Tab-separated table of C-alpha atoms and ligand atoms in Angstrom:
chain	number	residue	atom	x	y	z
A	148	MET	CA	113.802	84.419	96.502
A	149	THR	CA	111.636	82.373	98.860
A	150	THR	CA	108.674	84.640	99.528
A	151	VAL	CA	105.373	83.460	98.067
A	152	HIS	CA	103.499	86.090	96.048
A	153	GLY	CA	100.311	86.516	94.091
A	154	GLY	CA	100.543	87.030	90.339
A	155	LEU	CA	100.838	84.435	87.611
A	156	ASP	CA	103.553	81.791	87.761
A	157	THR	CA	104.790	80.850	84.281
A	158	ALA	CA	106.072	77.397	85.262
A	159	GLU	CA	102.796	76.493	86.990
A	160	LEU	CA	100.741	77.687	84.020
A	161	ARG	CA	102.898	75.718	81.580
A	162	GLY	CA	102.275	72.586	83.633
A	163	LEU	CA	98.534	73.172	83.274
A	164	GLY	CA	98.780	74.056	79.580
A	165	LEU	CA	97.423	77.562	80.232
A	166	MET	CA	98.496	80.884	78.727
A	167	PRO	CA	98.503	84.038	80.934
A	168	GLU	CA	96.119	85.821	78.548
A	169	GLN	CA	93.481	83.102	79.128
A	170	LEU	CA	93.303	83.932	82.835
A	171	LEU	CA	91.445	86.423	84.941
A	172	ASP	CA	93.903	87.415	87.655
A	173	PHE	CA	92.456	88.289	91.074
A	174	SER	CA	95.746	87.497	92.809
A	175	SER	CA	97.542	90.850	92.147
A	176	ASN	CA	96.050	93.849	93.931
A	177	ILE	CA	96.489	96.392	91.175
A	178	ASN	CA	94.373	99.161	89.645
A	179	PRO	CA	91.358	97.356	88.089
A	180	LEU	CA	91.438	99.667	85.062
A	181	GLY	CA	94.995	98.685	84.149
A	182	ILE	CA	97.474	101.185	82.709
A	183	SER	CA	96.055	104.482	81.495
A	184	ARG	CA	96.423	105.496	77.847
A	185	ARG	CA	98.584	108.486	78.807
A	186	VAL	CA	100.998	106.332	80.800
A	187	ARG	CA	101.212	103.746	78.041
A	188	GLU	CA	102.022	106.425	75.467
A	189	ALA	CA	104.659	108.032	77.684
A	190	ALA	CA	106.260	104.645	78.359
A	191	SER	CA	106.382	103.881	74.645
A	192	ARG	CA	108.381	107.077	74.043
A	193	ALA	CA	111.097	106.058	76.555
A	194	ASN	CA	114.648	105.841	75.280
A	195	LEU	CA	115.627	102.178	75.315
A	196	SER	CA	119.228	102.780	74.214
A	197	ALA	CA	120.473	105.445	76.629
A	198	TYR	CA	121.232	104.819	80.293
A	199	PRO	CA	118.413	106.116	82.470
A	200	ASP	CA	118.959	108.983	84.907
A	201	ARG	CA	120.518	107.224	87.901
A	202	HIS	CA	118.998	109.777	90.254
A	203	CYS	CA	115.497	109.909	88.745
A	204	LEU	CA	115.706	113.682	89.010
A	205	GLU	CA	112.620	114.645	86.997
A	206	LEU	CA	110.460	112.065	88.711
A	207	ARG	CA	111.715	113.083	92.155
A	208	GLU	CA	111.029	116.742	91.326
A	209	ALA	CA	107.477	115.890	90.288
A	210	LEU	CA	106.947	113.783	93.422
A	211	ALA	CA	108.465	116.459	95.674
A	212	ALA	CA	106.180	119.154	94.224
A	213	ARG	CA	103.161	116.949	94.695
A	214	LEU	CA	103.986	115.822	98.233
A	215	ASP	CA	105.357	119.189	99.349
A	216	VAL	CA	108.718	117.782	100.430
A	217	SER	CA	112.251	118.313	99.114
A	218	ILE	CA	113.784	116.067	96.444
A	219	ASP	CA	116.315	115.067	99.131
A	220	ASN	CA	113.447	113.368	100.967
A	221	ILE	CA	112.675	110.964	98.094
A	222	LEU	CA	114.304	107.788	96.827
A	223	VAL	CA	112.828	105.970	93.821
A	224	GLY	CA	113.246	102.207	93.560
A	225	ASN	CA	112.759	99.243	91.260
A	226	GLY	CA	109.405	98.617	92.894
A	227	SER	CA	108.881	99.339	96.576
A	228	VAL	CA	110.153	95.834	97.247
A	229	GLN	CA	113.677	96.970	96.365
A	230	LEU	CA	113.388	99.764	98.922
A	231	ILE	CA	112.206	97.302	101.599
A	232	HIS	CA	115.355	95.246	101.050
A	233	LEU	CA	117.624	98.311	100.998
A	234	LEU	CA	116.079	99.637	104.213
A	235	ALA	CA	116.604	96.291	105.924
A	236	ARG	CA	120.242	96.226	104.822
A	237	ALA	CA	120.775	99.830	105.916
A	238	ARG	CA	119.189	99.402	109.346
A	239	LEU	CA	119.644	95.772	110.441
A	240	SER	CA	122.574	93.576	111.463
A	241	PRO	CA	122.901	90.352	113.492
A	242	VAL	CA	122.659	92.363	116.717
A	243	GLN	CA	119.580	94.310	115.658
A	244	SER	CA	116.017	93.257	115.097
A	245	CYS	CA	112.811	94.340	113.435
A	246	LEU	CA	109.213	94.046	114.471
A	247	ILE	CA	106.543	93.196	111.922
A	248	PHE	CA	102.796	93.717	112.238
A	249	ALA	CA	101.521	90.338	110.986
A	250	PRO	CA	99.993	88.613	109.094
A	251	THR	CA	101.339	90.737	106.288
A	252	PHE	CA	103.383	91.069	103.091
A	253	GLY	CA	106.124	88.408	103.199
A	254	GLU	CA	109.009	90.529	101.898
A	255	TYR	CA	109.498	92.344	105.210
A	256	GLU	CA	110.541	89.133	106.934
A	257	GLU	CA	112.550	87.990	103.918
A	258	ALA	CA	114.437	91.288	103.743
A	259	ALA	CA	115.126	91.350	107.490
A	260	THR	CA	116.355	87.742	107.472
A	261	LEU	CA	118.634	88.337	104.467
A	262	ALA	CA	120.046	91.381	106.246
A	263	GLY	CA	120.874	89.128	109.210
A	264	GLY	CA	118.495	90.870	111.614
A	265	GLY	CA	116.219	89.252	114.169
A	266	VAL	CA	112.487	89.146	113.450
A	267	HIS	CA	109.674	89.677	115.968
A	268	THR	CA	105.992	89.855	115.139
A	269	VAL	CA	102.858	91.337	116.636
A	270	GLN	CA	100.188	88.962	115.449
A	271	ALA	CA	96.592	89.976	114.725
A	272	LYS	CA	93.939	87.328	115.367
A	273	GLU	CA	90.940	86.464	113.256
A	274	ALA	CA	88.752	86.613	116.383
A	275	ASP	CA	89.641	90.331	116.622
A	276	GLY	CA	88.791	90.949	112.960
A	277	PHE	CA	92.552	90.908	112.285
A	278	ARG	CA	92.957	94.230	114.111
A	279	TRP	CA	96.066	94.471	116.255
A	280	SER	CA	95.830	95.538	119.868
A	281	ILE	CA	97.814	98.788	119.841
A	282	ASP	CA	98.414	98.393	123.601
A	283	THR	CA	100.008	94.976	123.067
A	284	ALA	CA	102.025	96.318	120.144
A	285	THR	CA	103.382	99.343	121.994
A	286	ARG	CA	104.359	97.150	124.972
A	287	ALA	CA	106.215	94.783	122.607
A	288	ILE	CA	108.007	97.701	120.951
A	289	LYS	CA	109.135	99.110	124.315
A	290	ARG	CA	110.391	95.670	125.387
A	291	ILE	CA	112.142	94.678	122.138
A	292	ARG	CA	113.368	98.125	121.052
A	293	PRO	CA	113.479	97.177	117.361
A	294	SER	CA	115.656	99.080	114.889
A	295	LEU	CA	112.922	98.782	112.275
A	296	VAL	CA	109.165	98.379	112.486
A	297	PHE	CA	107.230	97.330	109.368
A	298	LEU	CA	103.587	98.359	109.286
A	299	CYS	CA	101.543	97.856	106.134
A	300	ASN	CA	98.576	100.259	106.099
A	301	PRO	CA	96.082	99.274	104.717
A	302	ASN	CA	97.416	95.831	105.462
A	303	ASN	CA	97.946	93.090	102.904
A	304	PRO	CA	96.118	90.639	103.107
A	305	THR	CA	93.594	91.697	105.777
A	306	GLY	CA	92.615	95.184	104.542
A	307	VAL	CA	92.851	96.531	108.120
A	308	PHE	CA	93.547	100.290	107.996
A	309	LEU	CA	94.844	102.001	111.145
A	310	ASP	CA	94.048	105.671	111.617
A	311	CYS	CA	96.605	108.424	112.099
A	312	GLU	CA	96.340	108.396	115.916
A	313	GLU	CA	96.993	104.640	116.083
A	314	VAL	CA	100.056	104.983	113.847
A	315	LYS	CA	101.312	107.867	115.998
A	316	ARG	CA	101.022	105.723	119.123
A	317	ILE	CA	103.163	103.063	117.469
A	318	ARG	CA	105.721	105.670	116.412
A	319	ASP	CA	105.786	107.234	119.903
A	320	ALA	CA	106.453	103.852	121.524
A	321	MET	CA	109.585	103.510	119.384
A	322	GLY	CA	111.396	106.537	120.755
A	323	ARG	CA	114.212	108.012	118.672
A	324	ASN	CA	116.272	104.938	117.891
A	325	GLY	CA	114.063	102.854	115.636
A	326	LEU	CA	112.654	103.639	112.189
A	327	LEU	CA	108.969	103.086	111.450
A	328	VAL	CA	108.440	101.922	107.859
A	329	LEU	CA	104.863	102.750	107.008
A	330	ASP	CA	104.001	100.862	103.825
A	331	ASP	CA	101.334	103.018	102.236
A	332	SER	CA	101.247	101.017	99.003
A	333	TYR	CA	97.505	100.438	99.060
A	334	SER	CA	96.322	103.813	100.342
A	335	ALA	CA	95.610	105.425	96.946
A	336	LEU	CA	92.804	102.950	96.236
A	337	ALA	CA	91.654	102.661	99.866
A	338	ASP	CA	88.377	103.807	101.416
A	339	ARG	CA	88.840	107.098	103.257
A	340	PRO	CA	92.605	107.476	102.668
A	341	TRP	CA	94.409	109.857	105.033
A	342	ASN	CA	97.582	111.798	104.383
A	343	ALA	CA	100.533	110.167	106.157
A	344	ILE	CA	103.091	112.738	104.966
A	345	PRO	CA	102.795	114.986	108.099
A	346	LEU	CA	104.000	111.978	110.172
A	347	LEU	CA	107.442	112.571	108.668
A	348	ASP	CA	107.735	115.653	110.902
A	349	LEU	CA	107.766	113.336	113.942
A	350	GLY	CA	111.114	111.956	112.707
A	351	SER	CA	112.112	108.283	112.476
A	352	VAL	CA	109.341	107.559	109.950
A	353	THR	CA	109.675	106.371	106.352
A	354	ILE	CA	106.684	106.161	104.044
A	355	LEU	CA	106.738	103.604	101.243
A	356	ARG	CA	104.602	103.918	98.130
A	357	SER	CA	104.159	101.549	95.220
A	358	MET	CA	103.204	102.980	91.840
A	359	THR	CA	102.794	99.413	90.611
A	360	LYS	CA	99.532	99.144	92.573
A	361	GLU	CA	97.785	102.437	91.931
A	362	HIS	CA	98.819	102.747	88.270
A	363	ALA	CA	99.029	99.032	87.384
A	364	LEU	CA	102.761	99.233	86.611
A	365	ALA	CA	103.652	95.895	88.193
A	366	GLY	CA	105.589	94.777	85.104
A	367	VAL	CA	107.532	98.036	84.928
A	368	ARG	CA	108.511	98.085	88.655
A	369	LEU	CA	108.247	101.471	90.324
A	370	GLY	CA	108.047	102.562	93.946
A	371	TYR	CA	109.419	105.317	96.142
A	372	MET	CA	110.121	106.160	99.754
A	373	ILE	CA	109.819	109.454	101.571
A	374	ALA	CA	111.966	110.105	104.644
A	375	LYS	CA	114.417	112.516	106.274
A	376	ALA	CA	117.419	113.245	104.046
A	377	ASN	CA	119.841	111.218	106.218
A	378	VAL	CA	117.654	108.076	105.924
A	379	ILE	CA	117.365	108.608	102.166
A	380	SER	CA	121.127	108.971	101.667
A	381	ALA	CA	121.978	105.947	103.865
A	382	THR	CA	119.518	103.830	101.866
A	383	ALA	CA	120.462	105.230	98.440
A	384	ARG	CA	124.128	104.317	99.026
A	385	LEU	CA	123.139	100.632	98.841
A	386	GLN	CA	121.086	100.891	95.654
A	387	PRO	CA	122.665	99.474	92.488
A	388	ALA	CA	123.159	102.040	89.722
A	389	TRP	CA	120.384	102.376	87.111
A	390	SER	CA	117.899	100.451	89.249
A	391	VAL	CA	114.984	102.426	87.795
A	392	ASN	CA	114.865	102.126	84.017
A	393	ASP	CA	113.752	104.808	81.573
A	394	VAL	CA	110.387	103.175	80.829
A	395	ALA	CA	109.556	103.220	84.539
A	396	GLN	CA	110.646	106.855	84.949
A	397	ALA	CA	108.630	107.991	81.908
A	398	ALA	CA	105.595	105.999	83.039
A	399	GLY	CA	105.877	107.384	86.571
A	400	LEU	CA	106.010	110.999	85.376
A	401	ALA	CA	102.942	110.511	83.202
A	402	ALA	CA	101.122	108.687	86.004
A	403	LEU	CA	101.578	111.653	88.324
A	404	ARG	CA	99.682	113.779	85.776
A	405	ASP	CA	96.819	111.315	85.567
A	406	ASP	CA	94.786	111.609	88.759
A	407	ASP	CA	91.585	111.068	86.764
A	408	HIS	CA	92.645	107.479	86.209
A	409	ILE	CA	92.943	106.867	89.957
A	410	GLU	CA	89.619	108.586	90.598
A	411	ALA	CA	87.930	106.366	87.995
A	412	ALA	CA	89.547	103.279	89.553
A	413	ARG	CA	88.336	104.270	93.021
A	414	LYS	CA	84.746	104.342	91.726
A	415	VAL	CA	85.127	100.887	90.166
A	416	VAL	CA	86.645	99.519	93.397
A	417	ALA	CA	83.771	100.920	95.481
A	418	GLU	CA	81.106	99.450	93.178
A	419	SER	CA	82.757	96.036	92.794
A	420	LYS	CA	83.592	95.754	96.474
A	421	ALA	CA	79.963	96.279	97.465
A	422	TYR	CA	78.949	93.627	94.932
A	423	LEU	CA	81.567	91.152	96.213
A	424	TYR	CA	80.606	91.609	99.890
A	425	HIS	CA	77.005	90.947	99.020
A	426	GLU	CA	77.637	87.883	96.842
A	427	LEU	CA	80.269	86.318	99.113
A	428	ASN	CA	77.913	86.676	102.058
A	429	ALA	CA	75.158	85.098	99.987
A	430	LEU	CA	77.510	82.142	99.355
A	431	GLY	CA	77.924	81.837	103.138
A	432	LEU	CA	81.610	82.798	103.026
A	433	PRO	CA	82.942	84.945	105.901
A	434	VAL	CA	84.580	88.029	104.399
A	435	TRP	CA	86.410	90.597	106.507
A	436	PRO	CA	85.693	94.319	106.161
A	437	SER	CA	88.569	95.667	104.067
A	438	ALA	CA	89.549	99.282	103.478
A	439	ALA	CA	91.662	98.207	100.527
A	440	ASN	CA	91.151	97.031	96.936
A	441	PHE	CA	91.203	93.365	97.993
A	442	LEU	CA	89.192	91.102	100.284
A	443	LEU	CA	90.185	88.283	102.607
A	444	VAL	CA	87.665	85.445	102.457
A	445	ARG	CA	87.471	82.260	104.551
A	446	VAL	CA	86.755	79.388	102.173
A	447	GLY	CA	87.881	76.328	104.181
A	448	LYS	CA	90.879	75.084	102.217
A	449	GLY	CA	92.503	77.999	100.433
A	450	ALA	CA	94.920	75.938	98.325
A	451	LYS	CA	92.200	73.594	97.124
A	452	VAL	CA	89.822	76.390	96.179
A	453	ARG	CA	92.618	78.219	94.361
A	454	SER	CA	93.457	75.099	92.292
A	455	ALA	CA	89.819	74.481	91.429
A	456	LEU	CA	89.375	78.112	90.340
A	457	LEU	CA	92.557	77.979	88.277
A	458	LYS	CA	91.042	75.173	86.226
A	459	LYS	CA	88.236	77.624	85.481
A	460	ARG	CA	90.876	80.166	84.431
A	461	VAL	CA	90.376	82.380	87.460
A	462	VAL	CA	93.364	83.081	89.744
A	463	VAL	CA	93.047	83.999	93.424
A	464	ARG	CA	95.690	84.202	96.152
A	465	ASP	CA	95.848	81.198	98.483
A	466	CYS	CA	96.766	82.733	101.862
A	467	THR	CA	98.651	79.725	103.308
A	468	SER	CA	101.956	81.628	103.139
A	469	PHE	CA	100.424	84.357	105.335
A	470	GLY	CA	99.692	81.666	107.939
A	471	LEU	CA	96.028	81.643	106.853
A	472	PRO	CA	95.478	78.293	105.080
A	473	GLU	CA	91.684	78.611	105.284
A	474	HIS	CA	91.613	81.904	103.389
A	475	ILE	CA	91.948	83.293	99.920
A	476	ARG	CA	92.571	86.920	98.941
A	477	ILE	CA	90.622	88.420	96.072
A	478	ALA	CA	91.627	91.630	94.293
A	479	VAL	CA	88.717	93.890	93.428
A	480	ARG	CA	88.346	94.061	89.639
A	481	ARG	CA	85.693	95.467	87.264
A	482	PRO	CA	82.074	94.466	88.074
A	483	GLU	CA	81.704	92.103	85.086
A	484	GLU	CA	84.954	90.338	86.030
A	485	CYS	CA	83.791	90.005	89.631
A	486	GLN	CA	80.594	88.409	88.356
A	487	ARG	CA	82.675	85.765	86.609
A	488	LEU	CA	84.627	85.132	89.796
A	489	ILE	CA	81.447	84.699	91.834
A	490	GLN	CA	79.976	82.338	89.246
A	491	SER	CA	83.184	80.258	89.267
A	492	LEU	CA	83.290	80.204	93.082
A	493	ARG	CA	79.675	79.083	93.176
A	494	GLU	CA	80.511	76.176	90.866
A	495	VAL	CA	83.675	75.249	92.781
A	496	LEU	CA	81.894	75.280	96.126
A	497	GLY	CA	79.065	73.183	94.711
A	498	ASN	CA	76.437	75.811	95.410
A	499	GLU	CA	74.941	75.365	91.997
B	96	PLP	C1	102.284	95.698	101.036
B	96	PLP	C2	103.134	95.625	99.828
B	96	PLP	N1	104.207	96.415	99.756
B	96	PLP	C3	105.008	96.369	98.677
B	96	PLP	C4	104.747	95.529	97.627
B	96	PLP	C5	105.691	95.497	96.476
B	96	PLP	O1	105.266	96.382	95.503
B	96	PLP	P1	106.165	96.792	94.293
B	96	PLP	O2	105.512	96.206	93.092
B	96	PLP	O3	106.132	98.296	94.299
B	96	PLP	O4	107.532	96.269	94.507
B	96	PLP	C6	103.634	94.701	97.661
B	96	PLP	C7	103.344	93.783	96.537
B	96	PLP	O5	102.499	92.959	96.561
B	96	PLP	C8	102.809	94.748	98.797
B	96	PLP	O6	101.727	93.961	98.903
């Protein structure tokens, strides 16, 4: 495992003599309200002794009913990251390549490299507000003819959110041979989310969803993909048995019956995001408009600011591994927690 991620690192914390519960974590982009009571109760009733259902039948049935697709169009994974790796293994080889819309989540490149595939990127520039030129991207796709295209929408870490027409143009440029992996992991908590499911009718599209983000189940690991049945079966063949444990399946089923929790989280994200934009601007820090539940902020030296904040028991994501060493990424949390972050940033930047 070489990809750098947000989240707390036990070894690093030990070195600093800190305990995870002493920290306020802005480095994982999860639901600011945490796990709902219903989900916690359902998870606590899971059977820890029996093998879980290998095929996640009940959860797939609930997802299929909700998304209006067949259960044959759904594969559940040990986090969406497992599905990213399985897709890369299913679709890439040393004579095939993928194209990644960058800067973005590091596991796409990791998965493609481990699968032996070539990696191309379409790079967004800060000067363009981190928006990709769709013309440049479609030309690259036609030239390279990738077997896989990874597009994170809204994108981690920039918060750029392409609309349906832009995604369709990317899909159309691919023709029939490639598979577009649309990583929808952050759409549930995004501003103005749109329904990507109808894109499946175009063929050669897979939608990835992460329940670890919207329901704060990062420790449980739960994600799923939606695709044509032949893509699902080719990917499922590579999945180790019992990848999705019973706690995750029980939590997932309860989460699907708890839309109120997502609605409440969306309100918190909207309120805190407005507060953060305002305060970051007041600190003179450039912050990019983000449709997602996290913000990309230019602070000068991302690694240095992260270390200084850590000493104040606040964790942010240094974006050096995204190729953005001047930036940090901040997850949107509850208003009172965001106030603590702003106060700590003010102290670290010497504005007080
Ligand atoms: C864009 C994106 N996709 C997928 C994942 C992995 O999510 P999961 O916890 O479902 O494996 C992450 C995690 O940070 C992510 O940022």
